[in-house]
Amino acid sequence: MFSAPFARAAAVLALPMLVAARPLPEAKPHVIDKAHSEINFVADSRMLSAHGYFGKWDADVKIDAANAAASSVSITIEAASINTRVEMRDNHLRSPDFFDVAKYPTITFKSVSVTSTAANKVDVVGDLTVRGVTKRITVPATVVFYEKGAGRFRGQFTLLRKDFGVTYDSAVNPIENEVQVQWDIALKEPTPAPAK
């Protein structure tokens, strides 16, 4: 039978291995509350500002409230769902001059890291693909609230459209290279399936 001092020493030595073997909590999947979520943009030209949004998109969001680095987000947008409330302009935006939706039907973003930068603020670094061109970008996000598995996140950032091959311009109404993207997403944990 082991002596008491030996048993205590063995327990202390074994503790790190027990902790390492214990499974870490996984980031929880969430579903988007589409009725209260949106992805908008503003593109400026000499004559006007075009305000628009994408009407069809989906996201796979996993959140670890205790460890931001374990969180992730993946978004897929149907490029043809672009809407600036002007049909002629929307059809032009869907054409090869801009998004060329017949050839590139989706716009995607996939995170590679999530870093907490301040209280209620994170930076999401990920790969954005538009027109088949992928660029790594940083998307700053504000956590408006997150509790009991539900939350709201919002932010804005600037893209250079020409970096993604959207190079069309007009001599009469020159279009700015910078596009402001604004987003506001509400989410919640999925409802558990009823027990059988």
mmCIF file of C-alpha atoms in Angstrom:
data_model
loop_
_atom_site.group_PDB
_atom_site.id
_atom_site.type_symbol
_atom_site.label_atom_id
_atom_site.label_comp_id
_atom_site.label_asym_id
_atom_site.label_seq_id
_atom_site.Cartn_x
_atom_site.Cartn_y
_atom_site.Cartn_z
ATOM 1 C CA MET A 1 0.000 0.000 0.000
ATOM 2 C CA PHE A 2 1.391 3.435 -0.958
ATOM 3 C CA SER A 3 2.318 5.857 1.781
ATOM 4 C CA ALA A 4 0.281 9.069 2.117
ATOM 5 C CA PRO A 5 3.155 11.369 0.943
ATOM 6 C CA PHE A 6 3.708 9.211 -2.140
ATOM 7 C CA ALA A 7 0.004 9.223 -2.971
ATOM 8 C CA ARG A 8 -0.139 13.012 -2.731
ATOM 9 C CA ALA A 9 2.931 13.372 -4.960
ATOM 10 C CA ALA A 10 1.468 10.971 -7.519
ATOM 11 C CA ALA A 11 -1.771 12.934 -7.576
ATOM 12 C CA VAL A 12 0.083 16.206 -8.189
ATOM 13 C CA LEU A 13 2.103 14.658 -11.024
ATOM 14 C CA ALA A 14 -0.980 13.112 -12.599
ATOM 15 C CA LEU A 15 -3.083 16.295 -12.504
ATOM 16 C CA PRO A 16 -1.616 17.885 -15.689
ATOM 17 C CA MET A 17 -2.214 14.655 -17.603
ATOM 18 C CA LEU A 18 -5.800 14.461 -16.380
ATOM 19 C CA VAL A 19 -6.434 18.071 -17.381
ATOM 20 C CA ALA A 20 -4.858 17.501 -20.804
ATOM 21 C CA ALA A 21 -6.967 14.406 -21.338
ATOM 22 C CA ARG A 22 -10.211 16.166 -20.444
ATOM 23 C CA PRO A 23 -12.052 17.183 -23.668
ATOM 24 C CA LEU A 24 -12.195 20.943 -24.163
ATOM 25 C CA PRO A 25 -15.599 22.547 -24.684
ATOM 26 C CA GLU A 26 -16.347 23.017 -28.370
ATOM 27 C CA ALA A 27 -17.561 26.204 -30.000
ATOM 28 C CA LYS A 28 -21.345 26.079 -30.277
ATOM 29 C CA PRO A 29 -23.082 26.222 -33.668
ATOM 30 C CA HIS A 30 -25.644 28.980 -34.167
ATOM 31 C CA VAL A 31 -28.397 29.749 -36.647
ATOM 32 C CA ILE A 32 -28.973 33.150 -38.230
ATOM 33 C CA ASP A 33 -32.112 35.122 -37.452
ATOM 34 C CA LYS A 34 -32.640 36.226 -41.056
ATOM 35 C CA ALA A 35 -35.503 38.574 -40.166
ATOM 36 C CA HIS A 36 -33.087 40.688 -38.131
ATOM 37 C CA SER A 37 -29.850 40.273 -40.101
ATOM 38 C CA GLU A 38 -28.506 42.045 -43.171
ATOM 39 C CA ILE A 39 -25.437 42.570 -45.336
ATOM 40 C CA ASN A 40 -25.416 46.019 -46.952
ATOM 41 C CA PHE A 41 -23.026 48.072 -49.047
ATOM 42 C CA VAL A 42 -22.551 51.610 -50.299
ATOM 43 C CA ALA A 43 -20.714 52.396 -53.544
ATOM 44 C CA ASP A 44 -20.035 56.016 -54.453
ATOM 45 C CA SER A 45 -19.797 57.609 -57.879
ATOM 46 C CA ARG A 46 -19.584 61.204 -59.045
ATOM 47 C CA MET A 47 -23.353 61.613 -59.365
ATOM 48 C CA LEU A 48 -24.720 59.444 -56.565
ATOM 49 C CA SER A 49 -24.249 56.833 -53.876
ATOM 50 C CA ALA A 50 -25.681 53.402 -54.613
ATOM 51 C CA HIS A 51 -27.038 51.753 -51.462
ATOM 52 C CA GLY A 52 -27.718 48.040 -51.728
ATOM 53 C CA TYR A 53 -27.917 44.686 -50.001
ATOM 54 C CA PHE A 54 -27.781 40.964 -50.715
ATOM 55 C CA GLY A 55 -31.122 39.261 -50.192
ATOM 56 C CA LYS A 56 -29.994 35.626 -50.215
ATOM 57 C CA TRP A 57 -27.134 34.371 -48.101
ATOM 58 C CA ASP A 58 -26.363 31.801 -45.454
ATOM 59 C CA ALA A 59 -23.795 31.457 -42.697
ATOM 60 C CA ASP A 60 -22.220 28.786 -40.544
ATOM 61 C CA VAL A 61 -21.308 30.429 -37.235
ATOM 62 C CA LYS A 62 -19.709 28.761 -34.232
ATOM 63 C CA ILE A 63 -19.081 30.736 -31.049
ATOM 64 C CA ASP A 64 -17.005 29.980 -27.980
ATOM 65 C CA ALA A 65 -17.822 32.763 -25.522
ATOM 66 C CA ALA A 66 -14.883 31.832 -23.290
ATOM 67 C CA ASN A 67 -12.316 31.606 -26.094
ATOM 68 C CA ALA A 68 -12.774 33.816 -29.148
ATOM 69 C CA ALA A 69 -9.979 32.002 -30.999
ATOM 70 C CA ALA A 70 -12.113 28.846 -31.086
ATOM 71 C CA SER A 71 -14.941 30.673 -32.865
ATOM 72 C CA SER A 72 -15.439 30.629 -36.635
ATOM 73 C CA VAL A 73 -17.686 31.962 -39.371
ATOM 74 C CA SER A 74 -18.334 30.967 -42.971
ATOM 75 C CA ILE A 75 -20.685 32.971 -45.211
ATOM 76 C CA THR A 76 -22.013 32.193 -48.687
ATOM 77 C CA ILE A 77 -23.863 34.927 -50.606
ATOM 78 C CA GLU A 78 -25.860 34.442 -53.794
ATOM 79 C CA ALA A 79 -24.370 37.172 -55.987
ATOM 80 C CA ALA A 80 -27.531 37.405 -58.106
ATOM 81 C CA SER A 81 -29.493 38.471 -55.021
ATOM 82 C CA ILE A 82 -27.885 41.924 -55.138
ATOM 83 C CA ASN A 83 -30.514 44.642 -54.787
ATOM 84 C CA THR A 84 -30.067 48.410 -55.059
ATOM 85 C CA ARG A 85 -33.793 49.009 -55.678
ATOM 86 C CA VAL A 86 -33.107 50.015 -59.290
ATOM 87 C CA GLU A 87 -33.762 47.094 -61.631
ATOM 88 C CA MET A 88 -31.671 48.362 -64.548
ATOM 89 C CA ARG A 89 -28.690 48.972 -62.275
ATOM 90 C CA ASP A 90 -29.117 45.591 -60.575
ATOM 91 C CA ASN A 91 -29.096 43.806 -63.930
ATOM 92 C CA HIS A 92 -25.913 45.673 -64.855
ATOM 93 C CA LEU A 93 -24.318 44.664 -61.536
ATOM 94 C CA ARG A 94 -25.116 41.021 -62.321
ATOM 95 C CA SER A 95 -23.474 41.279 -65.755
ATOM 96 C CA PRO A 96 -19.825 40.533 -66.650
ATOM 97 C CA ASP A 97 -19.053 44.243 -66.122
ATOM 98 C CA PHE A 98 -19.402 43.701 -62.372
ATOM 99 C CA PHE A 99 -20.163 40.444 -60.527
ATOM 100 C CA ASP A 100 -20.702 38.219 -63.596
ATOM 101 C CA VAL A 101 -23.136 36.067 -61.623
ATOM 102 C CA ALA A 102 -23.595 33.508 -64.409
ATOM 103 C CA LYS A 103 -19.911 32.581 -64.118
ATOM 104 C CA TYR A 104 -19.409 33.349 -60.419
ATOM 105 C CA PRO A 105 -22.716 32.641 -58.668
ATOM 106 C CA THR A 106 -21.460 32.998 -55.101
ATOM 107 C CA ILE A 107 -19.445 35.337 -52.917
ATOM 108 C CA THR A 108 -17.844 33.572 -49.965
ATOM 109 C CA PHE A 109 -16.049 34.445 -46.750
ATOM 110 C CA LYS A 110 -14.330 31.867 -44.550
ATOM 111 C CA SER A 111 -12.602 32.860 -41.334
ATOM 112 C CA VAL A 112 -9.093 31.675 -40.481
ATOM 113 C CA SER A 113 -8.823 33.374 -37.072
ATOM 114 C CA VAL A 114 -10.901 35.281 -34.544
ATOM 115 C CA THR A 115 -9.086 37.547 -32.081
ATOM 116 C CA SER A 116 -10.478 39.521 -29.169
ATOM 117 C CA THR A 117 -9.148 43.100 -29.433
ATOM 118 C CA ALA A 118 -11.049 44.888 -26.646
ATOM 119 C CA ALA A 119 -14.137 44.538 -24.519
ATOM 120 C CA ASN A 120 -16.954 43.434 -26.855
ATOM 121 C CA LYS A 121 -14.749 43.715 -29.951
ATOM 122 C CA VAL A 122 -13.093 41.090 -32.142
ATOM 123 C CA ASP A 123 -11.196 40.986 -35.420
ATOM 124 C CA VAL A 124 -12.218 38.228 -37.804
ATOM 125 C CA VAL A 125 -9.504 37.454 -40.354
ATOM 126 C CA GLY A 126 -10.617 35.409 -43.319
ATOM 127 C CA ASP A 127 -10.578 34.736 -47.042
ATOM 128 C CA LEU A 128 -13.088 36.653 -49.155
ATOM 129 C CA THR A 129 -13.753 35.357 -52.672
ATOM 130 C CA VAL A 130 -15.445 37.583 -55.269
ATOM 131 C CA ARG A 131 -15.484 36.782 -59.011
ATOM 132 C CA GLY A 132 -13.113 33.887 -58.359
ATOM 133 C CA VAL A 133 -10.512 36.170 -56.742
ATOM 134 C CA THR A 134 -9.610 35.424 -53.120
ATOM 135 C CA LYS A 135 -8.105 38.014 -50.779
ATOM 136 C CA ARG A 136 -7.420 37.803 -47.066
ATOM 137 C CA ILE A 137 -9.187 40.582 -45.192
ATOM 138 C CA THR A 138 -9.823 41.654 -41.607
ATOM 139 C CA VAL A 139 -13.415 42.218 -40.555
ATOM 140 C CA PRO A 140 -13.809 44.128 -37.270
ATOM 141 C CA ALA A 141 -16.873 43.144 -35.266
ATOM 142 C CA THR A 142 -18.682 44.604 -32.276
ATOM 143 C CA VAL A 143 -20.480 42.230 -29.948
ATOM 144 C CA VAL A 144 -23.658 44.173 -29.191
ATOM 145 C CA PHE A 145 -24.714 41.413 -26.821
ATOM 146 C CA TYR A 146 -24.272 37.690 -26.344
ATOM 147 C CA GLU A 147 -26.058 35.778 -23.618
ATOM 148 C CA LYS A 148 -27.816 32.459 -23.183
ATOM 149 C CA GLY A 149 -26.745 31.363 -26.654
ATOM 150 C CA ALA A 150 -28.247 34.337 -28.499
ATOM 151 C CA GLY A 151 -26.458 37.426 -29.728
ATOM 152 C CA ARG A 152 -26.110 40.335 -32.083
ATOM 153 C CA PHE A 153 -22.943 41.307 -33.938
ATOM 154 C CA ARG A 154 -22.314 44.211 -36.287
ATOM 155 C CA GLY A 155 -19.512 46.021 -38.061
ATOM 156 C CA GLN A 156 -18.302 47.741 -41.189
ATOM 157 C CA PHE A 157 -15.213 47.681 -43.345
ATOM 158 C CA THR A 158 -13.930 48.934 -46.694
ATOM 159 C CA LEU A 159 -13.150 46.874 -49.779
ATOM 160 C CA LEU A 160 -11.315 47.876 -52.939
ATOM 161 C CA ARG A 161 -13.503 46.468 -55.715
ATOM 162 C CA LYS A 162 -10.713 46.474 -58.294
ATOM 163 C CA ASP A 163 -8.719 44.056 -56.115
ATOM 164 C CA PHE A 164 -11.418 41.503 -56.948
ATOM 165 C CA GLY A 165 -11.534 42.144 -60.683
ATOM 166 C CA VAL A 166 -14.531 44.492 -60.551
ATOM 167 C CA THR A 167 -12.894 47.141 -62.709
ATOM 168 C CA TYR A 168 -15.762 48.595 -64.753
ATOM 169 C CA ASP A 169 -15.929 52.396 -64.813
ATOM 170 C CA SER A 170 -17.832 55.160 -66.554
ATOM 171 C CA ALA A 171 -16.376 58.272 -68.162
ATOM 172 C CA VAL A 172 -19.595 60.161 -67.455
ATOM 173 C CA ASN A 173 -20.092 58.922 -63.892
ATOM 174 C CA PRO A 174 -16.776 57.612 -62.489
ATOM 175 C CA ILE A 175 -17.175 54.982 -59.777
ATOM 176 C CA GLU A 176 -15.038 55.000 -56.641
ATOM 177 C CA ASN A 177 -12.789 52.015 -56.012
ATOM 178 C CA GLU A 178 -13.742 51.882 -52.330
ATOM 179 C CA VAL A 179 -16.937 50.093 -51.317
ATOM 180 C CA GLN A 180 -18.271 50.357 -47.769
ATOM 181 C CA VAL A 181 -19.677 47.102 -46.398
ATOM 182 C CA GLN A 182 -21.967 47.169 -43.370
ATOM 183 C CA TRP A 183 -23.395 44.123 -41.653
ATOM 184 C CA ASP A 184 -25.644 43.398 -38.710
ATOM 185 C CA ILE A 185 -26.247 39.779 -37.727
ATOM 186 C CA ALA A 186 -28.527 38.317 -35.076
ATOM 187 C CA LEU A 187 -28.144 34.665 -34.154
ATOM 188 C CA LYS A 188 -29.155 32.010 -31.700
ATOM 189 C CA GLU A 189 -28.360 28.416 -30.854
ATOM 190 C CA PRO A 190 -30.381 25.874 -32.844
ATOM 191 C CA THR A 191 -33.462 24.449 -31.175
ATOM 192 C CA PRO A 192 -32.688 20.926 -29.920
ATOM 193 C CA ALA A 193 -34.520 18.156 -31.737
ATOM 194 C CA PRO A 194 -37.352 16.661 -29.671
ATOM 195 C CA ALA A 195 -36.447 13.488 -27.835
ATOM 196 C CA LYS A 196 -37.729 10.307 -29.458
#
